[in-house]
Coordinates of C-alpha atoms and ligand atoms in Angstrom, one line a residue:
X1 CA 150.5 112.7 -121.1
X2 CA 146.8 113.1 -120.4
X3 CA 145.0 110.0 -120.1
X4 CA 142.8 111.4 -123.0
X5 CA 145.4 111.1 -125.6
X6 CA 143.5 109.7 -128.3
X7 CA 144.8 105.7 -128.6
X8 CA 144.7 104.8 -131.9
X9 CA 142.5 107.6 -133.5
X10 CA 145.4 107.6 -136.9
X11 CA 144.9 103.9 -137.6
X12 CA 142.0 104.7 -139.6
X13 CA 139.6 102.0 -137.9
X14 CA 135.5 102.8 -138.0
X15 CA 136.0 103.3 -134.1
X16 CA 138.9 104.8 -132.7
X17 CA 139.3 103.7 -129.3
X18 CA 139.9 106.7 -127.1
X19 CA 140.3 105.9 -123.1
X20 CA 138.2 108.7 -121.0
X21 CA 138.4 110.1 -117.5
X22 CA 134.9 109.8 -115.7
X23 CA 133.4 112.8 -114.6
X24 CA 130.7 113.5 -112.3
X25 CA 129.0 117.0 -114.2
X26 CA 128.8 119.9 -112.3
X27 CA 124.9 119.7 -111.1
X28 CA 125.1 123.2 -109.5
X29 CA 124.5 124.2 -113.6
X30 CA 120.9 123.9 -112.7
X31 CA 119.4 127.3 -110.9
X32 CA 117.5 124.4 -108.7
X33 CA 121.1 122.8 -107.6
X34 CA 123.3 125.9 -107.7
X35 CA 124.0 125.8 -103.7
X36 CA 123.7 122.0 -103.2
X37 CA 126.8 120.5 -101.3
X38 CA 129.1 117.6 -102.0
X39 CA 127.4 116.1 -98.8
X40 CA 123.9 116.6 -99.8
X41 CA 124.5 115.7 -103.5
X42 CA 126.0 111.8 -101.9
X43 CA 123.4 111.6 -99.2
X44 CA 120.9 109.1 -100.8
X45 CA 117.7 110.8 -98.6
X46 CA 118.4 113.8 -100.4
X47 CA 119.1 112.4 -103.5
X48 CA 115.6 110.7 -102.6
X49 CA 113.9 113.5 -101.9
X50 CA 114.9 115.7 -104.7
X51 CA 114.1 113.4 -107.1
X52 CA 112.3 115.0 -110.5
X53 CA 108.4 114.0 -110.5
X54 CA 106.2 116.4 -112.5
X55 CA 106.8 119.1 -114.6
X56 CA 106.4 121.6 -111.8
X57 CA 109.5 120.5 -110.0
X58 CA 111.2 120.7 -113.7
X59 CA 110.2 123.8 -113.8
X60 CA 112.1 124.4 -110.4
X61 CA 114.9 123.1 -110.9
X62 CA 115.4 124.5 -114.7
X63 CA 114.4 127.9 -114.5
X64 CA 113.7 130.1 -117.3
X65 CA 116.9 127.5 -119.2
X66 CA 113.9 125.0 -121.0
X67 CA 111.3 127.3 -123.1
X68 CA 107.6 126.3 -122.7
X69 CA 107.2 124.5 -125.6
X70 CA 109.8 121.3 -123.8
X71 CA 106.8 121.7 -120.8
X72 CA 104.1 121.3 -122.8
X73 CA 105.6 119.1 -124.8
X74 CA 105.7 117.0 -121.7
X75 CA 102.7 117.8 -120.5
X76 CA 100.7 116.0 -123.5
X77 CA 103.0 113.2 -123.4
X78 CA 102.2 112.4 -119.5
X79 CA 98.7 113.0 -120.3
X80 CA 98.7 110.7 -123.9
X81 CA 101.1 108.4 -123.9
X82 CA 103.3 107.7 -121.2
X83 CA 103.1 104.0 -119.9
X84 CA 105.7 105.1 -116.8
X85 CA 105.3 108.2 -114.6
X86 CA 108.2 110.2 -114.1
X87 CA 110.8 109.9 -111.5
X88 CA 114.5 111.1 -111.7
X89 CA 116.8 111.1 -109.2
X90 CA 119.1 114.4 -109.4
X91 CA 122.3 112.0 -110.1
X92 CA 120.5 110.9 -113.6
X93 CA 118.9 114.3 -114.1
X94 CA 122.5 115.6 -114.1
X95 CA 123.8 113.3 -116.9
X96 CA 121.6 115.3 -118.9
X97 CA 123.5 117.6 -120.9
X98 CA 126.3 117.6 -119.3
X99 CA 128.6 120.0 -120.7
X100 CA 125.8 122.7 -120.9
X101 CA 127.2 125.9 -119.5
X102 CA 124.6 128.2 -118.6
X103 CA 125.1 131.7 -120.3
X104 CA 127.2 129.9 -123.0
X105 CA 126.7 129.1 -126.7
X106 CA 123.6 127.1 -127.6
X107 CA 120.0 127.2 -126.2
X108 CA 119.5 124.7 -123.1
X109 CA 116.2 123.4 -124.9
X110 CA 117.6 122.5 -128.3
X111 CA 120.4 120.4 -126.0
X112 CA 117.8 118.8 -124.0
X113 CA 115.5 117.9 -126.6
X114 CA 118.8 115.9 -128.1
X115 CA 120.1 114.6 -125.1
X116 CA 120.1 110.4 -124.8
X117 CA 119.5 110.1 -121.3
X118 CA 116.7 112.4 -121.4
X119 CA 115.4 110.8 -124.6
X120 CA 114.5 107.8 -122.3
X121 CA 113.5 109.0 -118.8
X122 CA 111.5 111.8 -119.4
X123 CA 109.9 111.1 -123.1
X124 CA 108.1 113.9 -124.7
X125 CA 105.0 113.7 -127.1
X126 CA 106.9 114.9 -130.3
X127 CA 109.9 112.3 -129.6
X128 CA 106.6 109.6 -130.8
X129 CA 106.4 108.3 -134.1
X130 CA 102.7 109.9 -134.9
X131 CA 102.1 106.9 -138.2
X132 CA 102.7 103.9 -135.9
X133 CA 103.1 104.7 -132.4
X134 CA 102.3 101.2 -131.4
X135 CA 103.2 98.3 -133.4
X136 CA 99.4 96.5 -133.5
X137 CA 101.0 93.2 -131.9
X138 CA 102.2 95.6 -129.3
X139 CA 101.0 94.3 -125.4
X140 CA 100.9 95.6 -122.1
X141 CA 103.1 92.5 -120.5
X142 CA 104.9 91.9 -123.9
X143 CA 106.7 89.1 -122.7
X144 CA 104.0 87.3 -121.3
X145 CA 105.6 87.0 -117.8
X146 CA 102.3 87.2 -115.8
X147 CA 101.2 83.8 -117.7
X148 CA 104.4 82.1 -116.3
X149 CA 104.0 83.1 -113.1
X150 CA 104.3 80.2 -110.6
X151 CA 103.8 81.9 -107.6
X152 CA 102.8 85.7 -107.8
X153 CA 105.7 87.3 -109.3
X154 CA 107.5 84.2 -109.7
X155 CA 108.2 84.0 -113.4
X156 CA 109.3 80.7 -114.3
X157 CA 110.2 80.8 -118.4
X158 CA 113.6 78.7 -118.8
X159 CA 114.2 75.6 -117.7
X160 CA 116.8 75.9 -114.7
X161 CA 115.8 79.8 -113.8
X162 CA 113.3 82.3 -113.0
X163 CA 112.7 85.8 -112.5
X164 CA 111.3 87.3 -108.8
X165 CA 109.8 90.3 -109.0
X166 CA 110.2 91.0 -105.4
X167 CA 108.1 94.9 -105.9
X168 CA 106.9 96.7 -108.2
X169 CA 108.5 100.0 -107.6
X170 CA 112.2 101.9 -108.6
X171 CA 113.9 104.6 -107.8
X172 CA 114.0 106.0 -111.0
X173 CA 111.4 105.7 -113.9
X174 CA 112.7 104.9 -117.5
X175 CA 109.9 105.8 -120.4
X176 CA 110.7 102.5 -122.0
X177 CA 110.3 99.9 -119.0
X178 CA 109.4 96.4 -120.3
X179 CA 107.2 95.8 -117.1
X180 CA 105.3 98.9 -117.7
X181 CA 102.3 96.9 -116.7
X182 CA 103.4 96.2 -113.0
X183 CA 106.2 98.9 -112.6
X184 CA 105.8 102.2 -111.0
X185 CA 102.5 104.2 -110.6
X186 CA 99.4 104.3 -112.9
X187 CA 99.5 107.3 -115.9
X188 CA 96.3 108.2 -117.8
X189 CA 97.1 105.6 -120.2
X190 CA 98.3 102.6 -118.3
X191 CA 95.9 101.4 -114.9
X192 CA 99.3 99.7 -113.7
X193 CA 98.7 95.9 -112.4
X194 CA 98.2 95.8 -108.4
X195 CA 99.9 92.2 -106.7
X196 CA 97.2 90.9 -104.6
X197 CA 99.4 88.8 -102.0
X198 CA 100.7 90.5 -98.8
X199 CA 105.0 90.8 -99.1
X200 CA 105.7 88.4 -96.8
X201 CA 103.2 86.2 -98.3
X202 CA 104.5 86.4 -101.9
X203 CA 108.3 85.8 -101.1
X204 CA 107.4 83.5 -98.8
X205 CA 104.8 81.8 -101.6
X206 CA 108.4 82.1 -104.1
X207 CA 111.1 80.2 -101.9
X208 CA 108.3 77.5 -101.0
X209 CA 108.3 77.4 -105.2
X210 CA 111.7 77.3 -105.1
X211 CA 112.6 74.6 -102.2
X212 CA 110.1 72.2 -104.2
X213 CA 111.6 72.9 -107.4
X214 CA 115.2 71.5 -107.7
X215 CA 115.8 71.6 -111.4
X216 CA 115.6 75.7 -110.8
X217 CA 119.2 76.8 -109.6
X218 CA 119.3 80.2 -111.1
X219 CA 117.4 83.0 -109.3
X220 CA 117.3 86.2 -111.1
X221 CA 115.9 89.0 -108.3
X222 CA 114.1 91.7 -109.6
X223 CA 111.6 94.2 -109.4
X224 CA 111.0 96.8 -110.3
X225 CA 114.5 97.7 -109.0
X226 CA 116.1 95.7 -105.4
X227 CA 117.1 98.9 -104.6
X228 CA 113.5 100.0 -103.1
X229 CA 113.5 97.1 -100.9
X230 CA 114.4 97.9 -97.0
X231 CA 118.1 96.1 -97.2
X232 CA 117.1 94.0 -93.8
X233 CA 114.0 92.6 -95.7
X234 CA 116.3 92.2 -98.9
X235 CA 119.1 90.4 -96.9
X236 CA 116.8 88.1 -95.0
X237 CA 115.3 87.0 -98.6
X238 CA 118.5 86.6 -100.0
X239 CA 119.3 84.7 -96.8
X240 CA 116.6 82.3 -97.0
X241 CA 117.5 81.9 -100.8
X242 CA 120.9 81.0 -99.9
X243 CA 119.9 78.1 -97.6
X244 CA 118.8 76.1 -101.1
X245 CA 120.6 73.7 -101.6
X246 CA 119.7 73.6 -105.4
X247 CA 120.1 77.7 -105.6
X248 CA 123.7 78.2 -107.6
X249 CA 123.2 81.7 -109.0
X250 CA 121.9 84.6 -107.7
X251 CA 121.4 88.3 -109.7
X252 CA 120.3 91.3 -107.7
X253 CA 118.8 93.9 -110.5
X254 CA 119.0 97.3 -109.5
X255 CA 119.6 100.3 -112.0
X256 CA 120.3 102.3 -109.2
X257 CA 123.8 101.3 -108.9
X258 CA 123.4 103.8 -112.2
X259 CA 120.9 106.2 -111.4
X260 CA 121.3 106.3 -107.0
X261 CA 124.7 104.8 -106.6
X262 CA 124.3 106.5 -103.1
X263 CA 122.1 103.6 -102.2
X264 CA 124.7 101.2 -102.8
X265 CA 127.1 103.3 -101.0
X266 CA 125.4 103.3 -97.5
X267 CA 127.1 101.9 -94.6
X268 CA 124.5 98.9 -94.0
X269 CA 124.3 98.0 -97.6
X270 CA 127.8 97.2 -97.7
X271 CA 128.3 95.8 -94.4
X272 CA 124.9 93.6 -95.6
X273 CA 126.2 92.5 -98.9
X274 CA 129.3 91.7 -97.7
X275 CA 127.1 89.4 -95.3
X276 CA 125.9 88.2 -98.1
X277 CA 128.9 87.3 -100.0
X278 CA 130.0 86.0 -97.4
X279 CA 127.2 83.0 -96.8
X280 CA 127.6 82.9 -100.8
X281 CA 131.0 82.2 -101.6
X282 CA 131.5 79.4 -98.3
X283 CA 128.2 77.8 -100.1
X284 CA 129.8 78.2 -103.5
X285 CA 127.1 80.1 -105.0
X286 CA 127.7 82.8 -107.1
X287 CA 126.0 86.5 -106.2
X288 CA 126.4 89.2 -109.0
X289 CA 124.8 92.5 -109.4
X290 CA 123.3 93.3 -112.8
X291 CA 122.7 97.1 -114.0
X292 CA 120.9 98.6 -116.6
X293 CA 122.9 101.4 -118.1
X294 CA 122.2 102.8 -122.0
X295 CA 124.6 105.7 -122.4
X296 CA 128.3 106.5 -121.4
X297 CA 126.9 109.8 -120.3
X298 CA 125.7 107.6 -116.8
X299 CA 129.0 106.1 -115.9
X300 CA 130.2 108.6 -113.3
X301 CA 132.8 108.7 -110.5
X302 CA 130.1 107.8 -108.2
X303 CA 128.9 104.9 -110.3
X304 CA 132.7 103.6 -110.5
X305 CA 133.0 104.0 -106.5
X306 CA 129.6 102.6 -105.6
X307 CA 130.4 99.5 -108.3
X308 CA 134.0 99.3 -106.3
X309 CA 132.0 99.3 -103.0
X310 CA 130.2 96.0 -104.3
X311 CA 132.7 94.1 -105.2
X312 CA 135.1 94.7 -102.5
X313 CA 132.2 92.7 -100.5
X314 CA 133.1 89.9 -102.5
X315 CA 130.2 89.1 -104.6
X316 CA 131.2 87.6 -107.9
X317 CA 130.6 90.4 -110.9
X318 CA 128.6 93.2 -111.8
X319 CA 127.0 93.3 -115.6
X320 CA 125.3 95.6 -117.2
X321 CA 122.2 94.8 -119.6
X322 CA 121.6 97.7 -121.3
X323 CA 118.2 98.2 -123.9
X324 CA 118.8 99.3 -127.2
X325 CA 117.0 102.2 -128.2
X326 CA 116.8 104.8 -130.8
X327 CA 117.8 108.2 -130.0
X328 CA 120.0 106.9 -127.2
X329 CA 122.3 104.2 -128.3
X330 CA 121.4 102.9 -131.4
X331 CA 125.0 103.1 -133.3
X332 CA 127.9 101.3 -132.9
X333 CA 130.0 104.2 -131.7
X334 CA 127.7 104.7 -128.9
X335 CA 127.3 101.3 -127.7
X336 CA 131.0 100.6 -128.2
X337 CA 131.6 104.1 -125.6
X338 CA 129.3 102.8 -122.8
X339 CA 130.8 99.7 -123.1
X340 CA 134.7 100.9 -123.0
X341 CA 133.6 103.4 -120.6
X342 CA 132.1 100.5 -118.1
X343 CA 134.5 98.3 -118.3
X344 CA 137.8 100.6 -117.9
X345 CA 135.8 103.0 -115.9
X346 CA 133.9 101.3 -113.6
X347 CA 134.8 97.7 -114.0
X348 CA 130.9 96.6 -115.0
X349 CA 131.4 94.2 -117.7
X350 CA 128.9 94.6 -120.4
X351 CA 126.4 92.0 -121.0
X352 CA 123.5 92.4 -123.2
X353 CA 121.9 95.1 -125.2
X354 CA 118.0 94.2 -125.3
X355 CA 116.0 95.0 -128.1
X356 CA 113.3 97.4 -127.1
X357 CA 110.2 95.2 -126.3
X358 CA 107.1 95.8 -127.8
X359 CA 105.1 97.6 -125.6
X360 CA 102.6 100.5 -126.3
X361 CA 104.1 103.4 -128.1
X362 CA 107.9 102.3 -128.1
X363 CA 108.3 102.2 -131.9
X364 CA 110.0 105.7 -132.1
X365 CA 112.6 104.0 -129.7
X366 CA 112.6 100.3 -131.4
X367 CA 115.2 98.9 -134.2
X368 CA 114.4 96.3 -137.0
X369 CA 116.0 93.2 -136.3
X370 CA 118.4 93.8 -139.4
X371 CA 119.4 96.6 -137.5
X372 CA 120.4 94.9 -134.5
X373 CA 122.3 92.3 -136.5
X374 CA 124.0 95.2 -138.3
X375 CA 125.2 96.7 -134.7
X376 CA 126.3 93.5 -133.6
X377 CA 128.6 93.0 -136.5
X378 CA 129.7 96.9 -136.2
X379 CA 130.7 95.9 -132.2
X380 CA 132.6 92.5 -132.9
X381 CA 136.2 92.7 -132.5
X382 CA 137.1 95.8 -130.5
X383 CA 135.8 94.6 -126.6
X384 CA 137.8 91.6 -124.9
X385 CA 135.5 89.1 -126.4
X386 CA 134.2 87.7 -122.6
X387 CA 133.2 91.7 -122.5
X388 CA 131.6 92.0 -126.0
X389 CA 127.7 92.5 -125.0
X390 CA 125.4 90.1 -127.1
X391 CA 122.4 92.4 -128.6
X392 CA 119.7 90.0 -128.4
X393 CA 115.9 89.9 -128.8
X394 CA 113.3 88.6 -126.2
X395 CA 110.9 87.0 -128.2
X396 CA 107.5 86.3 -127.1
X397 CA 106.8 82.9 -125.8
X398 CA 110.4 82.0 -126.2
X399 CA 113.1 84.3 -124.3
X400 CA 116.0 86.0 -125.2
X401 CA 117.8 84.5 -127.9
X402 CA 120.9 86.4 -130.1
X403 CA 119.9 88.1 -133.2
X404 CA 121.6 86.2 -135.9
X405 CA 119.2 83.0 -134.6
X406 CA 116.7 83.4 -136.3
X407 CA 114.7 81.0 -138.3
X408 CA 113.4 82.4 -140.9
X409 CA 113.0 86.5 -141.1
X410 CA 109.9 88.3 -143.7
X411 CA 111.8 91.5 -144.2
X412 CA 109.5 93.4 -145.9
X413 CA 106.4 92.9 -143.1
X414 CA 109.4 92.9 -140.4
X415 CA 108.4 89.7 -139.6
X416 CA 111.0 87.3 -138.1
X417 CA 110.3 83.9 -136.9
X418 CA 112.3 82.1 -134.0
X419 CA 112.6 78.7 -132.5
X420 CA 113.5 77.2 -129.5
X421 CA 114.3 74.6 -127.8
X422 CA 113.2 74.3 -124.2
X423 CA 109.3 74.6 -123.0
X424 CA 108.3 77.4 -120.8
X425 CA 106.1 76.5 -117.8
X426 CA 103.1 76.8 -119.8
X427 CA 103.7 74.7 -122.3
X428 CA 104.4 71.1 -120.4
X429 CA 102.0 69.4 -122.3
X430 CA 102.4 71.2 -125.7
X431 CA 103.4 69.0 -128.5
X432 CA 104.4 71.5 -130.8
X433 CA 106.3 73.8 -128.9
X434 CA 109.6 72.5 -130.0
X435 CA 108.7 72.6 -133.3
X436 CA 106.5 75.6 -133.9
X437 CA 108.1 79.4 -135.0
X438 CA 107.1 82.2 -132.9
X439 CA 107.2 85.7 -134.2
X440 CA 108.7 88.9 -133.3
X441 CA 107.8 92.0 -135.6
X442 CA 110.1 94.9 -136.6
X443 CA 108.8 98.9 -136.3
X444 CA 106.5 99.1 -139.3
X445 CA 107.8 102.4 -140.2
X446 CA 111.3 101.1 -141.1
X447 CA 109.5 98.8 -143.7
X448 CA 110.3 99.0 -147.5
X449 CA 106.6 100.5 -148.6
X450 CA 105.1 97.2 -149.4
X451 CA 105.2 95.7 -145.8
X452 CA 103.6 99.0 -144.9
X453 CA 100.6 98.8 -147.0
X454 CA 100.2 95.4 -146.1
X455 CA 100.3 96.3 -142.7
X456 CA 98.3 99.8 -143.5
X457 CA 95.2 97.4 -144.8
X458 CA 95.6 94.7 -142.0
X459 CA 96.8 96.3 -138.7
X460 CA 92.7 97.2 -137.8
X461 CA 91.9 93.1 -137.5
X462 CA 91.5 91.7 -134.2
X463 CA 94.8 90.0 -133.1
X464 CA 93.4 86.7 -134.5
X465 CA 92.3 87.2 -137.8
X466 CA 95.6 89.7 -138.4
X467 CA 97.4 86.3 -137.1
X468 CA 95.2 84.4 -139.7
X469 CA 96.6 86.6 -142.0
X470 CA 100.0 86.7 -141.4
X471 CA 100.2 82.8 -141.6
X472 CA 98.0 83.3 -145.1
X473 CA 100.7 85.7 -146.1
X474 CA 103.6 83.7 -145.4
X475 CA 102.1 80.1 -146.9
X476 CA 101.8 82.4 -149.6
X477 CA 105.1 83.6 -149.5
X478 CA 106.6 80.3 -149.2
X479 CA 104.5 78.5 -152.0
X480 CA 105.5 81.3 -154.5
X481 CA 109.0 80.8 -153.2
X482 CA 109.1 77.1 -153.8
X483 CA 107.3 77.8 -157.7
X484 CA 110.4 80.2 -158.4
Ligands
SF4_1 S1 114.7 100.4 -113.6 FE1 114.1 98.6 -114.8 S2 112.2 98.0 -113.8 FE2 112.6 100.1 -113.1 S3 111.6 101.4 -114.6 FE3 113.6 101.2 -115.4 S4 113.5 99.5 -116.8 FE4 111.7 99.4 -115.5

């Protein structure tokens, strides 16, 4: 019996369960690829150097399959609105439409356009919503991670962790990137932030921050993606980090274990992390790898072996934190097949679906908060539940917290209000931080039509007064409420 027999497709549930081989597609589809090796294609400085960065070396590597209206298509968006340049490793460019078979039914360019993994990492003009590209409470560093810095690119926002942003470079560029305003290289529309401090300087700066900071035991390290880093200067951080005595938890970010697993599959990475590993488990401190992953179309033979190579070192898990996103994986069937497909594929337990941030011209890719609470219900029940992802929302000021938390939620100006209950590191002396609601606002254009007028006839104000207005808007709200 194949091992795609459909499980359970006649019980009559919303999602039938169906287990799937991996498959790595055949990249020699692409007139660009068509005499690429086995060895080239899992040699990581090829996969490097072959990576997709301007539409010219599209162009080369598509041929005549993409008409010229994708390209120019492309072409405006770089030049209009793209807040990340463009960089695609062959191994993600060939979980594009996957099963496309050149000379056989269906055009290339109606296939590409549709495509979920191209829908995020190379983002055309018309994919934009043209009413509301930006929400007007939309921000370069949405999550305010530059005002928590404690040392630079030390991000300290909960109480016993932090975030290093140990570079500000991947090898892959995705269109939506929360840290559009440090990552990757400037576009017309975004002058990306520059760090000032020298490397050495700055980790240095972050483990002095660290060793005189005990009540931090949770180091979260980032980038941009770990995977850019030279492993010996990565391994003598980690090292370093590892001598701590308060330092319990460590979590490498890297998409590449999904978009270059050949990085993680060289010799010295794996002889380094189990190095690593090593130091961690006789210290008893947990190392994990977290992934970024959106669509089942990216778990591939390569990302199961490459996910095997990890934890055959010995380091404690790897997660995947995927970001929900229109176009991509906003539906319960899809999330529920990346999620099967990690965890009996790869063994990558899923984690967390993020709700898109708000950052410049994302609201073609963002979801309402209803929404998300609607996919969460839709996903309950079918995952082991330690493998059942949370969907939850960052929230400005406050951090993640799961969507049903909310405190109070305006759903016709997509307004929903949140608490918390710990105080970042700029807000020691804050008396109402406990207390106070912060906000977190919906895509206007999935608002019933009042809540778009109102935000038609406001959204011009400078942030202040529209904030002014807002809190107007909701005394009113809740004095009318109270009358009733
Ligand atoms: S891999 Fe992560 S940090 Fe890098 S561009 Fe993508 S979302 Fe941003």
């Amino acid at each position: 019996m194949s091992i795609e027999t459909s499980i359970g497709l006649e019980t009559g549930q919303p999602y039938p369960y169906q287990r799937t081989e991996l498959v790595e597609p055949d990249w020699t589809r692409f007139p660009g690829w068509k005499d690429v090796t086995t060895a080239e294609w899992e040699s990581v400085q090829w996969q490097r150097a072959h990576c997709v960065k301007n539409v010219k070396q599209l162009r080369e590597l598509m041929g005549d399959l993409l008409d010229e209206r994708f390209y120019a298509d492309l072409e405006r968006d770089q030049a209009e609105r793209a807040t990340m340049s463009m960089l695609v490793p062959p191994q993600m460019m060939n979980t594009m439409v996957p099963q496309f078979v050149p000379g056989g039914p269906g055009s290339m360019t109606e296939q590409f356009y549709a495509d979920p993994i191209r829908h995020y990492m190379i983002p055309v003009l018309s994919d934009r919503r043209t009413d509301w590209s930006s929400h007007p409470h939309a921000t370069r560093d949405s999550l305010h991670e530059h005002d928590m810095w404690v040392a630079e690119g030390l991000t300290h926002r909960y109480p016993t962790k932090v975030l290093a942003e140990l570079l500000p470079t991947c090898p892959q560029y995705c269109g939506h990137c929360t840290r559009m305003d440090l990552v990757g290289n400037s576009t017309p529309t975004i002058d990306k932030l520059k760090f000032v401090g020298k490397p050495n300087d700055r980790l240095g700066n972050m483990l002095d921050y660290l060793r005189r900071t005990p009540s931090v035991r949770d180091v979260v390290v980032s980038g941009g993606d770990v995977a850019n880093m030279p492993w010996p200067r990565l391994e003598a951080f980690l090292t370093d980090l590892l001598e701590i005595e308060n330092i319990r938890d460590i979590r490498l970010a890297t998409k590449a274990l999904i978009g270059l697993p050949q990085h993680w599959l060289q010799d010295d990475v794996v002889r380094g992390m189990e190095r690593v590993a090593s130091v961690a488990r006789a210290r008893g401190v947990s190392v994990a790898i977290h992934t970024h992953t959106n669509h089942a179309n990216s778990v591939t033979p390569l990302v199961a072996r490459a996910t095997r190579a990890m934890l055959d070192t010995g380091i404690r898990d790897v997660r995947n934190q995927g970001v929900l996103l229109n176009g991509v994986n906003a539906d319960p069937h899809a999330l529920l097949d990346l999620c099967f497909r990690l965890l009996d594929g790869a063994q990558i337990m899923p984690y967390y679906f993020y709700m898109c941030d708000m950052i410049p011209f994302s609201e073609h890719w963002r979801v309402s908060v209803a929404d998300a609470q609607r996919l969460q219900h839709h996903i309950m029940g079918y995952l082991p539940g330690f493998a059942t992802p949370r969907i939850v929302c960052d929230v400005p000021f406050v951090g993640k917290r799961w969507v049903h938390q909310l405190a109070d939620y305006d759903t016709e100006r997509g307004i929903s209000y949140w608490t918390k209950n710990y105080r970042t590191s700029i807000e020691a002396t804050d008396p109402e931080a406990l207390t106070r609601t912060f906000e977190y606002y919906d895509p206007i254009h999935t608002l019933p039509e009042a809540g778009q007028q109102w935000w038609a006839t406001h959204a011009d104000l400078p942030t202040s007064d529209l904030r002014a207005a807002e809190v107007a808007e909701a005394s009113r709200r809740t004095a009318a409420l109270q009358a009733w």
